[in-house]
Coordinates of C-alpha atoms and ligand atoms in Angstrom, one line a residue:
M15 CA 28.4 5.1 8.5
R16 CA 25.1 6.9 9.1
V17 CA 21.5 5.6 10.8
F18 CA 18.6 6.8 9.5
Q19 CA 15.1 6.3 11.5
G20 CA 11.8 5.9 10.0
I21 CA 8.6 3.5 10.6
A22 CA 9.0 0.1 10.4
V23 CA 6.3 -1.3 8.3
S24 CA 7.4 -4.7 7.1
P25 CA 9.2 -7.2 8.9
G26 CA 12.7 -8.5 7.8
V27 CA 16.2 -7.2 7.1
A28 CA 18.1 -6.8 3.9
I29 CA 21.8 -5.8 2.7
A30 CA 21.8 -4.5 -0.8
K31 CA 22.8 -1.6 -2.9
A32 CA 20.3 1.6 -3.0
M33 CA 18.4 2.3 -5.9
V34 CA 16.9 5.6 -6.2
V35 CA 13.7 5.3 -8.5
D36 CA 11.7 8.0 -7.9
D37 CA 12.3 11.9 -7.5
K38 CA 9.1 13.8 -7.7
Q39 CA 11.0 15.6 -5.0
P40 CA 13.9 17.9 -6.0
K41 CA 16.6 15.9 -5.8
V42 CA 17.9 13.6 -8.7
S43 CA 20.2 11.1 -8.7
R44 CA 23.6 12.0 -10.1
R45 CA 23.4 9.3 -13.0
F46 CA 25.6 9.2 -16.5
I47 CA 24.8 7.2 -19.8
S48 CA 27.6 5.3 -21.7
R49 CA 28.5 6.9 -24.9
A50 CA 26.7 4.3 -27.1
N51 CA 23.8 6.0 -25.7
V52 CA 23.8 9.8 -26.0
E53 CA 22.1 10.0 -29.2
A54 CA 19.0 7.7 -27.9
E55 CA 19.2 9.8 -24.4
L56 CA 19.1 13.2 -26.6
K57 CA 15.7 11.7 -28.4
R58 CA 14.3 11.1 -25.4
L59 CA 14.9 14.4 -24.3
A60 CA 13.8 16.0 -27.6
D61 CA 10.9 14.1 -27.4
A62 CA 10.2 15.2 -23.8
M63 CA 10.7 18.9 -24.5
D64 CA 8.3 18.6 -27.3
L65 CA 5.5 16.7 -25.1
V66 CA 5.9 19.0 -22.6
A67 CA 5.6 22.3 -25.3
E68 CA 2.1 20.0 -26.2
Q69 CA 0.9 20.2 -22.5
I70 CA 1.7 23.6 -22.5
Q71 CA -0.1 24.5 -25.3
T72 CA -2.8 22.7 -24.2
S73 CA -3.0 24.4 -21.0
Q74 CA -2.6 27.6 -23.0
D75 CA -5.6 27.0 -25.0
E76 CA -8.4 25.3 -22.3
V77 CA -7.6 28.5 -20.0
A78 CA -8.0 30.7 -22.8
T79 CA -11.2 29.3 -23.4
E80 CA -12.4 29.1 -19.8
L81 CA -10.9 32.6 -19.0
G82 CA -10.2 34.3 -21.9
D83 CA -6.9 35.0 -23.6
Q84 CA -5.1 37.5 -21.2
Y85 CA -4.8 34.3 -18.4
G86 CA -3.9 31.8 -21.7
A87 CA -1.1 34.3 -22.2
I88 CA 0.6 33.0 -19.0
F89 CA 1.9 29.8 -20.5
S90 CA 3.2 32.0 -23.5
A91 CA 5.9 32.8 -21.5
H92 CA 6.3 29.3 -20.1
L93 CA 6.7 28.1 -24.0
Q94 CA 9.1 30.7 -24.8
M95 CA 11.2 29.0 -22.1
V96 CA 10.8 25.8 -23.4
R97 CA 11.8 26.6 -26.9
D98 CA 14.9 28.8 -25.2
E99 CA 18.3 28.1 -27.1
K100 CA 20.3 28.5 -24.4
L101 CA 18.7 26.4 -22.2
N102 CA 18.6 23.6 -24.5
E103 CA 22.2 23.9 -25.5
S104 CA 22.8 23.8 -22.0
L105 CA 20.7 20.3 -21.4
I106 CA 22.0 19.0 -24.8
D107 CA 25.7 19.9 -24.3
S108 CA 25.4 18.1 -20.6
I109 CA 23.8 14.8 -22.4
R110 CA 26.6 14.8 -25.1
Y111 CA 29.8 16.1 -23.1
R112 CA 29.0 15.4 -19.8
H113 CA 27.2 12.1 -20.4
Y114 CA 24.3 12.8 -18.1
T115 CA 21.1 11.3 -18.1
A116 CA 18.5 13.3 -19.7
E117 CA 16.8 14.1 -15.7
Y118 CA 20.1 14.9 -14.1
A119 CA 20.8 17.2 -17.0
V120 CA 17.5 18.7 -16.7
S121 CA 17.6 18.7 -13.0
Q122 CA 21.3 20.9 -13.0
S123 CA 20.2 23.2 -16.0
F124 CA 16.9 24.2 -14.1
A125 CA 19.3 24.5 -10.9
R126 CA 21.2 27.6 -12.4
Y127 CA 18.4 29.3 -13.8
I128 CA 15.7 28.6 -10.4
Q129 CA 18.7 29.8 -8.3
F130 CA 19.3 33.1 -10.3
F131 CA 16.2 34.1 -10.4
E132 CA 15.8 33.6 -6.6
R133 CA 18.4 35.9 -5.9
V134 CA 17.6 38.9 -8.1
P135 CA 15.9 41.8 -6.1
N136 CA 13.3 42.4 -8.7
P137 CA 10.3 40.7 -7.2
F138 CA 8.3 40.7 -10.5
L139 CA 11.7 38.8 -11.9
R140 CA 12.1 36.5 -9.2
E141 CA 8.6 34.9 -9.8
R142 CA 10.1 33.6 -12.8
A143 CA 12.0 30.8 -10.3
G144 CA 8.8 29.5 -9.7
D145 CA 8.0 29.2 -13.8
F146 CA 11.2 27.6 -14.1
R147 CA 10.5 24.6 -11.2
D148 CA 7.3 24.4 -13.0
I149 CA 8.6 23.5 -16.4
E150 CA 11.0 21.5 -14.6
Q151 CA 8.3 19.3 -13.0
R152 CA 6.6 18.6 -15.8
L153 CA 9.8 17.5 -17.9
L154 CA 10.7 15.3 -14.7
N155 CA 7.0 13.8 -14.9
V156 CA 7.4 12.5 -18.3
L157 CA 10.8 11.5 -17.9
F158 CA 10.1 9.4 -15.0
G159 CA 6.6 8.9 -16.1
A160 CA 8.3 7.1 -19.6
D161 CA 10.4 5.1 -17.0
A162 CA 7.4 4.7 -14.3
K163 CA 5.6 3.0 -17.0
R164 CA 8.2 0.3 -17.4
K165 CA 8.2 -2.7 -14.5
L166 CA 10.2 -1.2 -11.2
A167 CA 13.1 -3.6 -12.6
A168 CA 16.5 -3.8 -11.2
K169 CA 19.7 -5.5 -12.4
Q170 CA 21.4 -6.5 -8.8
P171 CA 20.3 -7.1 -5.4
S172 CA 18.6 -3.3 -4.8
I173 CA 17.0 -1.7 -2.1
V174 CA 14.0 0.8 -3.3
I175 CA 14.6 4.6 -2.4
A176 CA 11.6 6.3 -3.2
H177 CA 9.8 9.7 -1.9
D178 CA 6.8 7.6 -2.0
L179 CA 5.8 4.0 -3.7
T180 CA 2.0 3.9 -4.7
P181 CA 0.4 0.9 -4.3
S182 CA 0.2 0.1 -8.0
E183 CA 4.3 1.3 -8.4
M184 CA 4.2 -1.6 -5.6
A185 CA 2.5 -3.8 -7.2
N186 CA 4.7 -3.8 -10.2
L187 CA 8.0 -4.2 -8.5
D188 CA 10.5 -6.8 -9.7
R189 CA 10.3 -9.7 -7.2
V190 CA 13.9 -11.3 -7.8
N191 CA 16.1 -8.1 -7.2
I192 CA 14.6 -5.6 -5.4
R193 CA 15.1 -6.4 -1.4
G194 CA 13.1 -3.6 0.5
I195 CA 11.7 -0.6 0.3
V196 CA 12.3 2.8 2.1
T197 CA 10.6 5.8 1.6
E198 CA 10.7 9.5 2.6
V199 CA 6.6 9.7 3.4
G200 CA 4.2 7.0 4.2
G201 CA 2.8 5.8 7.1
P202 CA 2.0 2.6 9.1
G203 CA -1.4 1.4 7.9
S204 CA -0.7 2.6 3.7
H205 CA -1.8 0.0 1.4
S206 CA 1.6 0.0 0.5
A207 CA 3.1 -1.1 3.2
I208 CA 0.6 -4.0 3.3
V209 CA 1.8 -5.1 -0.4
A210 CA 5.8 -5.2 1.2
E211 CA 4.9 -7.5 3.8
A212 CA 2.4 -9.3 1.0
L213 CA 5.9 -9.5 -0.6
E214 CA 7.9 -10.4 2.1
L215 CA 10.2 -7.3 1.2
P216 CA 11.2 -5.6 4.5
A217 CA 9.8 -2.1 4.3
V218 CA 10.7 1.4 6.1
V219 CA 8.4 4.6 5.8
G220 CA 8.3 8.1 7.0
V221 CA 11.9 8.5 7.0
G222 CA 11.8 12.3 5.8
S223 CA 13.9 14.2 3.9
H224 CA 17.4 12.8 4.6
L225 CA 16.6 10.3 1.8
R226 CA 17.4 12.8 -0.4
E227 CA 21.3 12.5 0.9
I228 CA 21.1 8.6 -0.4
Q229 CA 22.8 8.0 -4.0
T230 CA 22.1 4.7 -6.0
D231 CA 24.3 2.3 -5.5
T232 CA 25.7 3.3 -1.7
T233 CA 25.4 0.1 0.2
L234 CA 22.3 0.0 2.7
I235 CA 21.2 -2.1 5.1
I236 CA 17.2 -1.9 6.0
D237 CA 16.1 -3.3 9.3
G238 CA 12.2 -3.4 8.9
H239 CA 11.8 -4.7 12.8
Q240 CA 13.5 -1.4 14.5
G241 CA 12.3 0.8 10.9
R242 CA 16.5 1.6 10.8
V243 CA 18.2 2.5 7.2
I244 CA 21.6 2.2 7.8
V245 CA 24.0 4.1 5.2
Q246 CA 27.4 2.6 4.1
P247 CA 27.6 0.5 7.3
D248 CA 30.6 -0.5 8.5
E249 CA 32.5 -3.9 8.5
E250 CA 30.7 -4.9 12.0
T251 CA 27.6 -3.9 11.8
I252 CA 27.2 -5.9 8.4
L253 CA 28.3 -9.1 10.0
R254 CA 25.6 -8.3 13.0
Y255 CA 23.1 -7.9 10.5
E256 CA 24.4 -11.2 8.5
N257 CA 24.3 -13.1 11.5
E258 CA 20.4 -11.9 12.3
V259 CA 19.5 -12.8 8.8
E260 CA 20.8 -16.4 9.2
Q261 CA 18.9 -16.5 12.8
Q262 CA 15.4 -15.5 11.2
R263 CA 16.2 -17.9 8.4
Q264 CA 16.5 -20.4 10.8
T265 CA 13.5 -19.7 12.9
K266 CA 11.8 -19.6 9.7
I267 CA 13.0 -22.9 9.1
K268 CA 11.5 -24.3 12.8
L269 CA 8.3 -22.4 12.5
R270 CA 7.8 -24.7 8.9
G271 CA 7.5 -27.6 10.9
L272 CA 4.1 -26.2 12.4
R273 CA 2.7 -25.9 9.0
D274 CA 0.1 -29.0 9.3
L275 CA -0.8 -28.5 13.1
P276 CA -3.6 -27.0 14.5
A277 CA -3.7 -23.1 16.0
V278 CA -5.2 -24.7 19.4
T279 CA -4.5 -23.1 22.3
A280 CA -3.2 -25.2 25.7
D281 CA -7.0 -25.3 26.5
G282 CA -8.5 -26.4 23.6
E283 CA -10.2 -23.3 21.8
T284 CA -9.3 -23.3 18.4
I285 CA -8.2 -20.5 16.5
T286 CA -8.5 -20.0 12.8
L287 CA -6.0 -19.0 11.0
M288 CA -6.7 -17.5 7.3
A289 CA -4.2 -15.4 4.9
N290 CA -5.0 -11.8 3.4
I291 CA -4.0 -11.9 -0.4
E292 CA -3.5 -9.1 -2.9
F293 CA -2.4 -11.4 -6.0
P294 CA -3.4 -15.1 -6.8
H295 CA -0.1 -16.1 -6.9
E296 CA 0.1 -15.9 -3.3
A297 CA -2.1 -18.4 -2.8
D298 CA 0.6 -20.6 -3.2
A299 CA 2.3 -18.7 0.7
C300 CA -1.2 -19.6 2.0
I301 CA -0.8 -23.0 1.3
E302 CA 2.9 -23.3 2.2
R303 CA 2.1 -21.3 5.3
G304 CA -0.6 -23.7 6.5
A305 CA -3.6 -21.1 6.3
S306 CA -7.1 -22.4 6.9
G307 CA -8.6 -20.1 3.8
V308 CA -8.2 -16.5 2.3
G309 CA -9.8 -14.3 4.9
L310 CA -9.5 -11.5 2.7
Y311 CA -8.4 -11.4 -0.7
R312 CA -8.0 -7.8 -2.2
T313 CA -9.4 -8.0 -5.6
E314 CA -8.3 -4.3 -6.3
F315 CA -5.1 -5.4 -6.8
L316 CA -6.5 -6.9 -10.2
Y317 CA -6.6 -3.0 -11.3
L318 CA -3.5 -1.4 -9.8
G319 CA -0.4 -1.9 -12.1
Q320 CA -2.7 -2.5 -15.0
E321 CA -3.5 -0.4 -18.3
S322 CA -7.3 -1.3 -18.7
E323 CA -9.9 -2.7 -16.5
P324 CA -10.5 -6.1 -16.2
T325 CA -13.4 -8.1 -18.0
E326 CA -15.6 -10.0 -16.2
E327 CA -14.1 -13.1 -17.8
D328 CA -10.6 -11.7 -16.3
H329 CA -12.3 -11.7 -12.9
Y330 CA -13.6 -14.9 -13.4
Q331 CA -10.7 -16.4 -14.3
V332 CA -8.3 -15.2 -11.6
Y333 CA -10.8 -16.2 -8.7
S334 CA -10.9 -19.5 -10.7
K335 CA -7.3 -19.5 -10.1
V336 CA -6.7 -18.9 -6.4
I337 CA -10.2 -21.7 -5.6
R338 CA -8.1 -24.4 -7.3
D339 CA -4.9 -23.3 -6.0
M340 CA -6.7 -23.2 -2.5
Q341 CA -7.3 -27.0 -2.8
G342 CA -11.0 -26.5 -1.8
S343 CA -10.4 -24.2 1.8
P344 CA -12.7 -21.3 2.1
I345 CA -12.2 -18.2 0.3
V346 CA -13.4 -14.8 1.2
I347 CA -13.6 -12.4 -1.8
R348 CA -13.8 -8.6 -0.9
T349 CA -15.3 -6.4 -3.5
L350 CA -13.2 -3.7 -5.2
D351 CA -12.2 -1.0 -2.5
L352 CA -10.5 1.2 -5.1
G353 CA -10.1 5.1 -4.6
A354 CA -8.0 7.3 -1.6
D355 CA -4.6 5.5 -2.5
K356 CA -5.8 2.9 -4.4
I357 CA -6.2 4.6 -7.5
F358 CA -7.1 2.8 -11.1
G359 CA -6.3 4.6 -14.6
D360 CA -7.1 8.4 -14.4
G361 CA -9.2 7.5 -11.3
H362 CA -12.3 9.7 -10.6
P363 CA -11.2 13.9 -10.2
P364 CA -9.0 14.9 -7.0
E365 CA -10.8 15.0 -3.7
Q366 CA -10.0 17.4 -1.0
N367 CA -10.1 14.5 1.6
P368 CA -9.9 10.8 -0.6
F369 CA -10.2 9.0 2.9
L370 CA -13.7 10.7 3.6
G371 CA -14.7 10.3 -0.3
L372 CA -15.6 8.5 -2.8
R373 CA -14.0 5.3 -2.1
S374 CA -14.7 1.4 -1.7
I375 CA -18.3 0.3 -2.0
R376 CA -19.3 4.2 -2.2
L377 CA -17.1 4.2 -5.4
S378 CA -18.4 0.6 -6.4
L379 CA -22.1 1.8 -6.2
R380 CA -21.6 4.9 -8.0
N381 CA -19.9 2.9 -10.9
T382 CA -22.3 -0.1 -10.9
D383 CA -21.3 -1.5 -14.5
Q384 CA -17.9 -2.1 -12.9
F385 CA -19.0 -3.7 -9.8
R386 CA -21.7 -5.9 -11.7
R387 CA -19.0 -7.2 -13.8
Q388 CA -17.1 -8.0 -10.6
L389 CA -20.5 -9.5 -9.1
R390 CA -21.2 -11.3 -12.2
A391 CA -17.7 -12.9 -12.0
I392 CA -17.7 -13.7 -8.5
L393 CA -21.3 -15.6 -8.4
R394 CA -20.1 -17.5 -11.4
A395 CA -16.8 -18.9 -9.3
S396 CA -19.2 -19.4 -6.8
V397 CA -19.7 -22.9 -7.6
L398 CA -16.1 -23.9 -8.0
G399 CA -15.6 -23.7 -4.3
D400 CA -16.1 -22.1 -0.8
V401 CA -16.5 -19.0 -1.9
S402 CA -18.3 -15.6 0.1
V403 CA -18.5 -12.3 -0.9
M404 CA -17.7 -9.2 1.1
F405 CA -18.2 -5.5 1.2
P406 CA -15.8 -3.1 2.0
L407 CA -16.3 0.1 4.1
V408 CA -20.0 -0.3 4.6
S409 CA -21.0 2.6 6.7
T410 CA -24.5 2.5 6.4
L411 CA -27.8 -0.1 6.0
H412 CA -28.5 1.6 3.1
E413 CA -25.2 0.8 1.3
L414 CA -25.8 -2.9 2.4
R415 CA -28.5 -3.1 1.2
Q416 CA -28.2 -1.3 -2.5
A417 CA -25.1 -4.1 -2.5
K418 CA -27.0 -6.8 -2.1
M419 CA -29.7 -5.2 -3.9
L420 CA -27.6 -5.8 -7.0
L421 CA -26.0 -9.1 -6.0
S422 CA -30.0 -10.7 -6.3
D423 CA -30.5 -8.7 -9.5
L424 CA -27.2 -10.3 -11.0
M425 CA -28.6 -13.9 -9.6
E426 CA -31.7 -13.4 -11.4
D427 CA -30.4 -12.8 -14.4
L428 CA -27.7 -15.6 -13.7
E429 CA -30.9 -17.7 -13.4
E430 CA -32.4 -16.5 -16.9
Q431 CA -29.0 -17.2 -18.6
S432 CA -29.1 -21.1 -16.7
I433 CA -25.7 -20.0 -15.6
A434 CA -24.6 -21.7 -12.4
F435 CA -24.0 -20.3 -9.4
N436 CA -24.4 -21.0 -5.6
R437 CA -27.5 -18.9 -4.7
D438 CA -26.6 -19.5 -0.6
L439 CA -23.3 -17.2 -1.2
K440 CA -22.7 -15.9 1.9
V441 CA -22.3 -12.1 1.9
G442 CA -20.4 -10.1 4.8
I443 CA -19.2 -6.7 5.3
M444 CA -15.9 -5.0 6.7
V445 CA -16.4 -3.3 9.7
E446 CA -13.9 -0.6 9.3
V447 CA -15.9 2.6 10.5
P448 CA -17.3 2.9 14.1
S449 CA -20.9 4.0 12.5
S450 CA -21.1 0.0 11.4
V451 CA -20.1 -1.3 14.9
I452 CA -22.8 1.2 16.3
M453 CA -25.0 -0.2 13.9
L454 CA -23.8 -3.9 14.3
D455 CA -26.8 -5.4 15.6
R456 CA -29.0 -4.3 12.5
F457 CA -26.4 -5.3 10.1
A458 CA -26.8 -8.5 11.6
Q459 CA -29.9 -9.1 10.5
E460 CA -29.1 -8.6 6.8
I461 CA -25.5 -10.8 6.7
D462 CA -23.6 -14.1 7.1
F463 CA -20.2 -12.5 8.8
I464 CA -17.9 -9.6 9.3
S465 CA -14.8 -9.0 9.6
I466 CA -13.2 -6.4 11.3
G467 CA -10.7 -4.0 9.4
T468 CA -8.5 -2.6 12.3
N469 CA -6.5 -0.8 9.3
D470 CA -9.0 1.7 8.6
L471 CA -11.2 1.2 12.0
V472 CA -7.9 3.1 13.6
Q473 CA -8.0 6.0 11.1
Y474 CA -11.5 6.7 11.3
T475 CA -12.0 5.9 15.0
L476 CA -9.1 8.2 16.2
A477 CA -9.2 10.7 13.0
V478 CA -5.4 9.7 11.7
D479 CA -4.3 9.4 8.7
R480 CA -3.0 5.7 8.4
N481 CA -0.5 7.0 5.8
N482 CA 0.7 10.6 7.4
P483 CA 4.0 9.7 9.1
D484 CA 3.3 13.1 11.2
V485 CA 0.9 11.6 13.2
A486 CA 2.2 8.2 13.1
P487 CA 2.5 7.8 16.9
L488 CA -1.3 8.5 16.9
Y489 CA -1.9 5.5 14.8
N490 CA -2.5 2.9 17.6
S491 CA -4.2 -0.2 17.3
C492 CA -4.0 -1.0 20.9
D493 CA -5.4 2.5 21.8
P494 CA -8.6 2.1 24.6
A495 CA -11.3 3.5 21.9
V496 CA -10.4 1.1 19.1
L497 CA -10.2 -1.3 21.6
R498 CA -13.7 -1.2 22.9
L499 CA -15.0 -0.7 19.5
I500 CA -13.1 -4.5 18.6
Q501 CA -15.0 -5.4 21.4
M502 CA -18.4 -4.5 20.8
A503 CA -18.0 -5.9 17.3
V504 CA -17.2 -8.7 18.4
D505 CA -19.7 -8.9 20.9
S506 CA -22.5 -7.8 18.8
A507 CA -21.7 -10.0 16.1
R508 CA -21.8 -13.0 18.5
K509 CA -25.6 -11.9 19.7
G510 CA -26.5 -11.4 16.4
D511 CA -25.5 -15.1 15.5
I512 CA -23.0 -14.3 12.8
D513 CA -19.2 -15.0 12.2
V514 CA -16.8 -12.8 13.1
T515 CA -12.7 -12.2 11.6
L516 CA -10.2 -9.8 12.2
C517 CA -8.1 -8.7 9.3
G518 CA -6.3 -5.9 9.8
Q519 CA -2.7 -5.9 10.0
M520 CA -2.7 -6.2 13.9
G521 CA -3.8 -9.9 13.6
G522 CA -0.8 -10.9 12.0
N523 CA 1.3 -8.9 14.9
P524 CA 2.5 -11.0 17.7
V525 CA 1.9 -8.4 20.5
Y526 CA -1.7 -8.4 19.8
T527 CA -2.6 -12.0 19.7
M528 CA -3.1 -12.9 23.4
L529 CA -5.5 -10.2 23.9
L530 CA -7.5 -10.7 20.5
I531 CA -7.8 -14.2 21.6
G532 CA -8.9 -12.8 25.0
M533 CA -11.3 -10.4 23.3
G534 CA -13.4 -13.4 22.2
L535 CA -11.8 -13.5 18.8
R536 CA -11.3 -16.9 17.3
S537 CA -10.7 -16.3 13.8
L538 CA -7.9 -14.1 12.4
S539 CA -6.9 -13.3 8.8
V540 CA -3.4 -12.5 8.8
T541 CA -0.3 -11.8 5.9
P542 CA 0.6 -15.4 5.1
S543 CA 4.4 -14.8 6.1
A544 CA 3.0 -13.9 9.6
I545 CA 1.1 -17.3 9.9
P546 CA 3.5 -19.6 10.9
E547 CA 4.4 -17.0 14.3
I548 CA 0.6 -16.0 15.2
K549 CA 0.0 -20.2 15.1
Q550 CA 3.0 -20.5 17.7
I551 CA 1.9 -18.2 20.4
C552 CA -1.9 -19.8 20.0
R553 CA -0.4 -23.1 20.5
T554 CA 1.4 -21.5 23.5
V555 CA -1.1 -19.8 25.2
S556 CA -4.3 -21.0 26.9
A557 CA -7.4 -18.9 26.2
Q558 CA -8.1 -18.6 30.2
K559 CA -4.1 -16.4 30.8
C560 CA -5.8 -14.4 27.2
R561 CA -9.0 -13.7 29.0
E562 CA -7.5 -12.3 32.3
L563 CA -5.2 -10.2 29.9
A564 CA -7.8 -8.7 28.1
T565 CA -9.8 -8.1 31.6
R566 CA -6.9 -6.4 32.4
V567 CA -6.6 -4.4 29.6
R568 CA -10.2 -3.3 29.8
D569 CA -9.4 -1.3 32.8
M570 CA -6.4 0.9 31.4
D571 CA -7.0 4.1 29.6
N572 CA -3.2 4.6 28.4
A573 CA -2.1 3.1 24.8
W574 CA 1.5 3.0 25.8
E575 CA 0.7 1.4 29.0
I576 CA -1.3 -1.5 27.5
K577 CA 1.5 -2.0 24.5
R578 CA 3.8 -2.5 27.3
L579 CA 2.0 -4.7 29.1
L580 CA 1.0 -6.7 25.9
R581 CA 4.6 -6.8 25.3
E582 CA 5.7 -7.8 28.9
N583 CA 3.0 -10.7 28.2
L584 CA 4.8 -12.2 24.9
R585 CA 8.0 -11.9 26.5
Q586 CA 6.8 -14.2 29.6
L587 CA 5.4 -16.4 27.0
F588 CA 8.9 -17.2 24.9
P589 CA 11.3 -16.4 27.7
D590 CA 14.2 -17.9 25.6
D591 CA 13.6 -15.6 23.0
A592 CA 14.1 -12.5 24.9
Ligands
PEP610 C1 -8.8 -3.0 6.9 O1 -8.6 -1.8 6.7 O2 -8.6 -3.1 7.8 C2 -8.4 -3.7 5.9 C3 -7.9 -5.0 6.2 O3 -8.6 -3.2 4.8 P1 -7.5 -2.6 3.8 O4 -6.4 -2.6 4.2 O5 -7.2 -3.1 2.6 O6 -8.0 -1.0 3.7
MG611 MG1 -10.0 -1.3 5.2

């Protein structure tokens, strides 16, 4: 039994077999095919070889045109390697006689060449190792790429082991047999983590290169509370975790009883608990958990995992479904938040600093055709229920004004075409960068509401990448600087007489509930599965006690001490659970 520690990003426990699905990094799992599949696998390999040869030829032509023939010639050597008879024979033999998968055959054969060239004394020849690595990577990308287009599916209950999973890969997971996610990289605020939580899959990220030691079909336990991955657990550990799974099931059943009860504190303050969703089918989970509405609909997931761009009608149909399924409760549709780690199709050219680059509202304002399609669909859907529109990552007033201008142009178009829409559609912004908090008094004059997106606010306040496990300890929602900004946002919104909600992951973490109530928040939007637990806290505390806690925290300047105090207060609230 071995235990690996990572970052817990989605709670829950799963016990299942490992399924190694992704090896962008060196190791390819040792997998075999049946005798009957040999010919098909050989064909897969031959097709991949042809495609890679084509890719190399294209690179050669492009480079030769841009820089001259002498540079293009670099690729001739690569082409020769792909066509090398010995290499091809070795690959074919591995598949035909040893029944390796094409991927495993490639990794084994190339490893021999790479090791050989790495050891030769001649520095010129040593460089050939890099060329082999390059071709190996191209081949694996093609072989895995063909797989990646398919849905990530499992034949048995499985825990996915990957170097990384993009939000689009997450969006395409088989929801029947996949029971948990473990990745080598990834940080506490990554969108993949958010999707895992939405799908109620336990997830641990940032485990590091240890994962390469895990083979497909090894028994694993994933502990999404503690961030642990237990490989080949012993009987006693399995029993202990099976007990925990059972306890969680009982707690869930108990909390279900809260569904139709209001989230009112012991001293009578009402807290509105709404839900964050990524996929339309989650409306069912919202109803089941007693959400008062959808406080954040991350519409970009309509794009992720799709081959082609949704039309206006596609948007409209999806919004209509969510509105219908939410049975009249309010829905905040956030416009596309693509870019950074959420890339659709070929995306735009890679950026040096994608999180500081062309993402979110900035991308929408560049790509106005796409943006218009979405806004028109939102406007058309606005007559079907209580709909609001929200722009993500607004960092300047100019961006808000541009977006609102587009919206009012579209309203005029619809009016001319006699298409119904709600002229009083409420407009809000996500507050997720310090500049929007600082300027909130001005923003407030031009919007109806804000939603505080702490996932990004933490990253932009502390200059810490939400996806990077190396800086994960710095990514702290209760850092005093973050808390001051949240307080400023709440106070400015109140002064400006606009509504304020908090929709970052922080809102769904029970550790922060008392503090947020104490800071004056009366509306939270959280992942649907978190609603019952947060509601239970709201119904147990008094707002007065929460205010006292917030006052104490305001005097503190150390994130770890703040967290300790918050944990202690939560423990005191439910002493029996300790
Ligand atoms: C946030 O940044 O807090 C937020 C809710 O938006 P997302 O997580 O989708 O970036
Ligand atoms: Mg955000």
